[in-house]
PDB file of C-alpha atoms in Angstrom:
ATOM      1  CA  MET A   1       0.003  -0.002   0.003  1.00  0.00           C
ATOM      2  CA  GLU A   2       1.176   3.548  -0.639  1.00  0.00           C
ATOM      3  CA  ILE A   3       0.580   6.542   1.626  1.00  0.00           C
ATOM      4  CA  ILE A   4       1.337  10.218   1.167  1.00  0.00           C
ATOM      5  CA  LYS A   5       3.449  11.943   3.816  1.00  0.00           C
ATOM      6  CA  LYS A   6       4.905  15.403   4.201  1.00  0.00           C
ATOM      7  CA  VAL A   7       8.592  16.013   3.590  1.00  0.00           C
ATOM      8  CA  VAL A   8      10.371  19.145   4.743  1.00  0.00           C
ATOM      9  CA  VAL A   9      12.527  20.879   2.154  1.00  0.00           C
ATOM     10  CA  LYS A  10      15.451  22.982   3.375  1.00  0.00           C
ATOM     11  CA  GLN A  11      18.008  25.024   1.512  1.00  0.00           C
ATOM     12  CA  ILE A  12      21.633  25.542   2.527  1.00  0.00           C
ATOM     13  CA  LEU A  13      22.503  29.226   2.322  1.00  0.00           C
ATOM     14  CA  THR A  14      25.302  29.998  -0.105  1.00  0.00           C
ATOM     15  CA  GLU A  15      26.338  33.269  -1.746  1.00  0.00           C
ATOM     16  CA  GLU A  16      24.426  32.216  -4.864  1.00  0.00           C
ATOM     17  CA  SER A  17      21.268  31.218  -3.011  1.00  0.00           C
ATOM     18  CA  ARG A  18      21.406  34.396  -0.887  1.00  0.00           C
ATOM     19  CA  ASP A  19      21.596  36.511  -4.039  1.00  0.00           C
ATOM     20  CA  LYS A  20      18.659  34.612  -5.600  1.00  0.00           C
ATOM     21  CA  LEU A  21      16.553  34.992  -2.471  1.00  0.00           C
ATOM     22  CA  LYS A  22      17.319  38.721  -2.294  1.00  0.00           C
ATOM     23  CA  GLU A  23      16.333  39.055  -5.919  1.00  0.00           C
ATOM     24  CA  GLN A  24      13.056  37.216  -5.286  1.00  0.00           C
ATOM     25  CA  PHE A  25      12.249  39.321  -2.221  1.00  0.00           C
ATOM     26  CA  LEU A  26      13.035  42.587  -4.018  1.00  0.00           C
ATOM     27  CA  SER A  27      10.957  41.510  -6.989  1.00  0.00           C
ATOM     28  CA  ARG A  28       8.000  40.766  -4.689  1.00  0.00           C
ATOM     29  CA  GLN A  29       8.465  44.128  -2.977  1.00  0.00           C
ATOM     30  CA  TYR A  30       8.371  45.910  -6.359  1.00  0.00           C
ATOM     31  CA  GLN A  31       5.239  43.985  -7.392  1.00  0.00           C
ATOM     32  CA  ILE A  32       3.410  44.754  -4.153  1.00  0.00           C
ATOM     33  CA  THR A  33       4.367  48.434  -4.386  1.00  0.00           C
ATOM     34  CA  LYS A  34       2.900  48.496  -7.930  1.00  0.00           C
ATOM     35  CA  GLU A  35      -0.261  46.874  -6.642  1.00  0.00           C
ATOM     36  CA  LEU A  36      -0.555  49.511  -3.887  1.00  0.00           C
ATOM     37  CA  LYS A  37      -0.277  52.323  -6.418  1.00  0.00           C
ATOM     38  CA  GLN A  38      -2.850  50.660  -8.621  1.00  0.00           C
ATOM     39  CA  LEU A  39      -5.233  50.247  -5.688  1.00  0.00           C
ATOM     40  CA  GLU A  40      -4.869  53.947  -4.822  1.00  0.00           C
ATOM     41  CA  PHE A  41      -5.526  54.937  -8.421  1.00  0.00           C
ATOM     42  CA  VAL A  42      -8.638  52.753  -8.670  1.00  0.00           C
ATOM     43  CA  LEU A  43      -9.976  54.005  -5.329  1.00  0.00           C
ATOM     44  CA  HIS A  44      -9.612  57.652  -6.327  1.00  0.00           C
ATOM     45  CA  LYS A  45     -11.253  56.928  -9.648  1.00  0.00           C
ATOM     46  CA  LYS A  46     -14.192  55.113  -8.001  1.00  0.00           C
ATOM     47  CA  MET A  47     -14.600  57.776  -5.325  1.00  0.00           C
ATOM     48  CA  LYS A  48     -15.031  60.469  -8.013  1.00  0.00           C
ATOM     49  CA  GLU A  49     -17.993  58.585  -9.453  1.00  0.00           C
ATOM     50  CA  ASN A  50     -21.360  59.683  -8.087  1.00  0.00           C
ATOM     51  CA  GLN A  51     -22.184  56.846  -5.739  1.00  0.00           C
ATOM     52  CA  SER A  52     -24.111  56.697  -2.481  1.00  0.00           C
ATOM     53  CA  ALA A  53     -22.252  57.541   0.709  1.00  0.00           C
ATOM     54  CA  SER A  54     -22.748  54.002   2.063  1.00  0.00           C
ATOM     55  CA  TYR A  55     -21.321  52.510  -1.141  1.00  0.00           C
ATOM     56  CA  GLN A  56     -18.304  54.806  -0.978  1.00  0.00           C
ATOM     57  CA  LYS A  57     -17.747  53.940   2.659  1.00  0.00           C
ATOM     58  CA  SER A  58     -17.950  50.216   1.912  1.00  0.00           C
ATOM     59  CA  LEU A  59     -15.638  50.611  -1.058  1.00  0.00           C
ATOM     60  CA  LYS A  60     -13.105  52.564   0.994  1.00  0.00           C
ATOM     61  CA  GLU A  61     -13.174  49.931   3.761  1.00  0.00           C
ATOM     62  CA  SER A  62     -12.512  47.100   1.332  1.00  0.00           C
ATOM     63  CA  PHE A  63      -9.696  49.060  -0.336  1.00  0.00           C
ATOM     64  CA  ASN A  64      -8.192  49.807   3.081  1.00  0.00           C
ATOM     65  CA  LYS A  65      -8.198  46.113   3.933  1.00  0.00           C
ATOM     66  CA  GLU A  66      -6.400  45.291   0.681  1.00  0.00           C
ATOM     67  CA  VAL A  67      -3.873  48.062   1.267  1.00  0.00           C
ATOM     68  CA  ALA A  68      -3.271  46.838   4.809  1.00  0.00           C
ATOM     69  CA  ARG A  69      -2.696  43.263   3.564  1.00  0.00           C
ATOM     70  CA  ARG A  70      -0.141  44.416   1.042  1.00  0.00           C
ATOM     71  CA  LYS A  71       1.620  46.690   3.547  1.00  0.00           C
ATOM     72  CA  ASP A  72       1.842  43.742   5.897  1.00  0.00           C
ATOM     73  CA  ARG A  73       3.434  41.654   3.120  1.00  0.00           C
ATOM     74  CA  LEU A  74       5.905  44.467   2.518  1.00  0.00           C
ATOM     75  CA  ARG A  75       6.865  44.539   6.216  1.00  0.00           C
ATOM     76  CA  GLN A  76       7.349  40.768   6.171  1.00  0.00           C
ATOM     77  CA  LEU A  77       9.572  40.987   3.105  1.00  0.00           C
ATOM     78  CA  GLU A  78      11.650  43.781   4.713  1.00  0.00           C
ATOM     79  CA  LEU A  79      12.076  41.572   7.786  1.00  0.00           C
ATOM     80  CA  LYS A  80      13.101  38.593   5.662  1.00  0.00           C
ATOM     81  CA  LEU A  81      15.612  40.729   3.748  1.00  0.00           C
ATOM     82  CA  GLY A  82      17.115  41.920   7.036  1.00  0.00           C
ATOM     83  CA  GLN A  83      17.322  38.394   8.396  1.00  0.00           C
ATOM     84  CA  LEU A  84      18.880  37.115   5.179  1.00  0.00           C
ATOM     85  CA  ASP A  85      21.771  39.565   5.537  1.00  0.00           C
ATOM     86  CA  GLU A  86      22.402  38.399   9.120  1.00  0.00           C
ATOM     87  CA  LEU A  87      22.404  34.653   8.392  1.00  0.00           C
ATOM     88  CA  ASP A  88      25.724  32.852   8.116  1.00  0.00           C
ATOM     89  CA  LEU A  89      26.601  30.956   4.945  1.00  0.00           C
ATOM     90  CA  GLY A  90      25.823  27.270   5.521  1.00  0.00           C
ATOM     91  CA  ALA A  91      22.669  28.030   7.521  1.00  0.00           C
ATOM     92  CA  GLU A  92      19.655  25.898   6.624  1.00  0.00           C
ATOM     93  CA  LEU A  93      16.493  27.726   5.583  1.00  0.00           C
ATOM     94  CA  ARG A  94      13.173  25.958   5.517  1.00  0.00           C
ATOM     95  CA  GLU A  95      11.714  26.260   2.041  1.00  0.00           C
ATOM     96  CA  GLY A  96       8.437  24.501   2.822  1.00  0.00           C
ATOM     97  CA  THR A  97       6.968  21.021   2.548  1.00  0.00           C
ATOM     98  CA  ILE A  98       6.149  18.695  -0.298  1.00  0.00           C
ATOM     99  CA  GLN A  99       4.237  15.460  -0.382  1.00  0.00           C
ATOM    100  CA  MET A 100       5.928  12.119  -0.920  1.00  0.00           C
ATOM    101  CA  ILE A 101       4.548   8.674  -1.642  1.00  0.00           C
ATOM    102  CA  GLU A 102       5.794   6.094   0.846  1.00  0.00           C
ATOM    103  CA  GLN A 103       5.403   2.344   0.427  1.00  0.00           C
ATOM    104  CA  VAL A 104       3.847   0.689   3.504  1.00  0.00           C
ATOM    105  CA  GLU A 105       3.553  -3.046   4.067  1.00  0.00           C
ATOM    106  CA  GLU A 106       2.307  -5.253   6.890  1.00  0.00           C
ATOM    107  CA  GLY A 107       4.886  -5.531   9.624  1.00  0.00           C
ATOM    108  CA  ASP A 108       6.470  -2.133   8.948  1.00  0.00           C
ATOM    109  CA  ASN A 109       7.309   0.034  11.956  1.00  0.00           C
ATOM    110  CA  TRP A 110       4.726   2.827  11.816  1.00  0.00           C
ATOM    111  CA  GLU A 111       6.773   5.242  13.952  1.00  0.00           C
ATOM    112  CA  GLU A 112       9.743   4.857  11.596  1.00  0.00           C
ATOM    113  CA  ILE A 113       7.562   5.489   8.580  1.00  0.00           C
ATOM    114  CA  MET A 114       6.058   8.632  10.108  1.00  0.00           C
ATOM    115  CA  LYS A 115       9.373  10.060  11.282  1.00  0.00           C
ATOM    116  CA  GLY A 116      10.212  13.214   9.382  1.00  0.00           C
ATOM    117  CA  THR A 117      12.101  13.124   6.140  1.00  0.00           C
ATOM    118  CA  GLU A 118      14.020  16.141   4.974  1.00  0.00           C
ATOM    119  CA  ILE A 119      15.385  17.012   1.557  1.00  0.00           C
ATOM    120  CA  VAL A 120      18.301  19.458   1.757  1.00  0.00           C
ATOM    121  CA  ILE A 121      19.064  21.546  -1.353  1.00  0.00           C
ATOM    122  CA  LYS A 122      22.329  23.368  -2.060  1.00  0.00           C
ATOM    123  CA  ASP A 123      22.505  25.684  -5.089  1.00  0.00           C
ATOM    124  CA  GLY A 124      19.612  23.936  -6.811  1.00  0.00           C
ATOM    125  CA  VAL A 125      20.926  20.386  -6.317  1.00  0.00           C
ATOM    126  CA  VAL A 126      19.725  17.763  -3.834  1.00  0.00           C
ATOM    127  CA  TYR A 127      22.543  17.755  -1.321  1.00  0.00           C
ATOM    128  CA  GLU A 128      21.227  15.387   1.344  1.00  0.00           C
ATOM    129  CA  LEU A 129      18.259  13.193   2.195  1.00  0.00           C
ATOM    130  CA  ARG A 130      17.630  12.898   5.921  1.00  0.00           C
ATOM    131  CA  HIS A 131      15.373  10.289   7.506  1.00  0.00           C
ATOM    132  CA  GLY A 132      14.212  10.129  11.093  1.00  0.00           C
ATOM    133  CA  GLY A 133      13.930  13.754  12.165  1.00  0.00           C
ATOM    134  CA  MET A 134      10.869  15.140  13.890  1.00  0.00           C
ATOM    135  CA  GLN A 135       7.817  15.349  11.641  1.00  0.00           C
ATOM    136  CA  ASP A 136       6.476  18.924  11.212  1.00  0.00           C
ATOM    137  CA  ASP A 137       2.810  19.570  10.475  1.00  0.00           C
TER     138      ASP A 137
END
């Protein structure tokens, strides 16, 4: 029988991966900043249209929520950029999780099967496969 289990993916920080991550973060910052400007433009345009006061209030509230979400993302990206500069080369960064198919047969040790598996990446290449760590949810 086959089951699906989560596998943690980590990346070893190198100069190359640090540069790529910075580039990704800066690109996201630029995109979010563009979205904020677009939201402001659309809001001003909509507010000039003759609409009821309740509609304008509702519209402004929804725009403010969207602006707040994007500003929060910008703050998170700024924090990540700052942390990235402080990390030592060789540090392991959690990239996320993926799903893996695991073969299970009668008599297998369930605890061993469910122990965490990690895939460690270094400069885009699988560097290490680790079995038996703690399983993250």
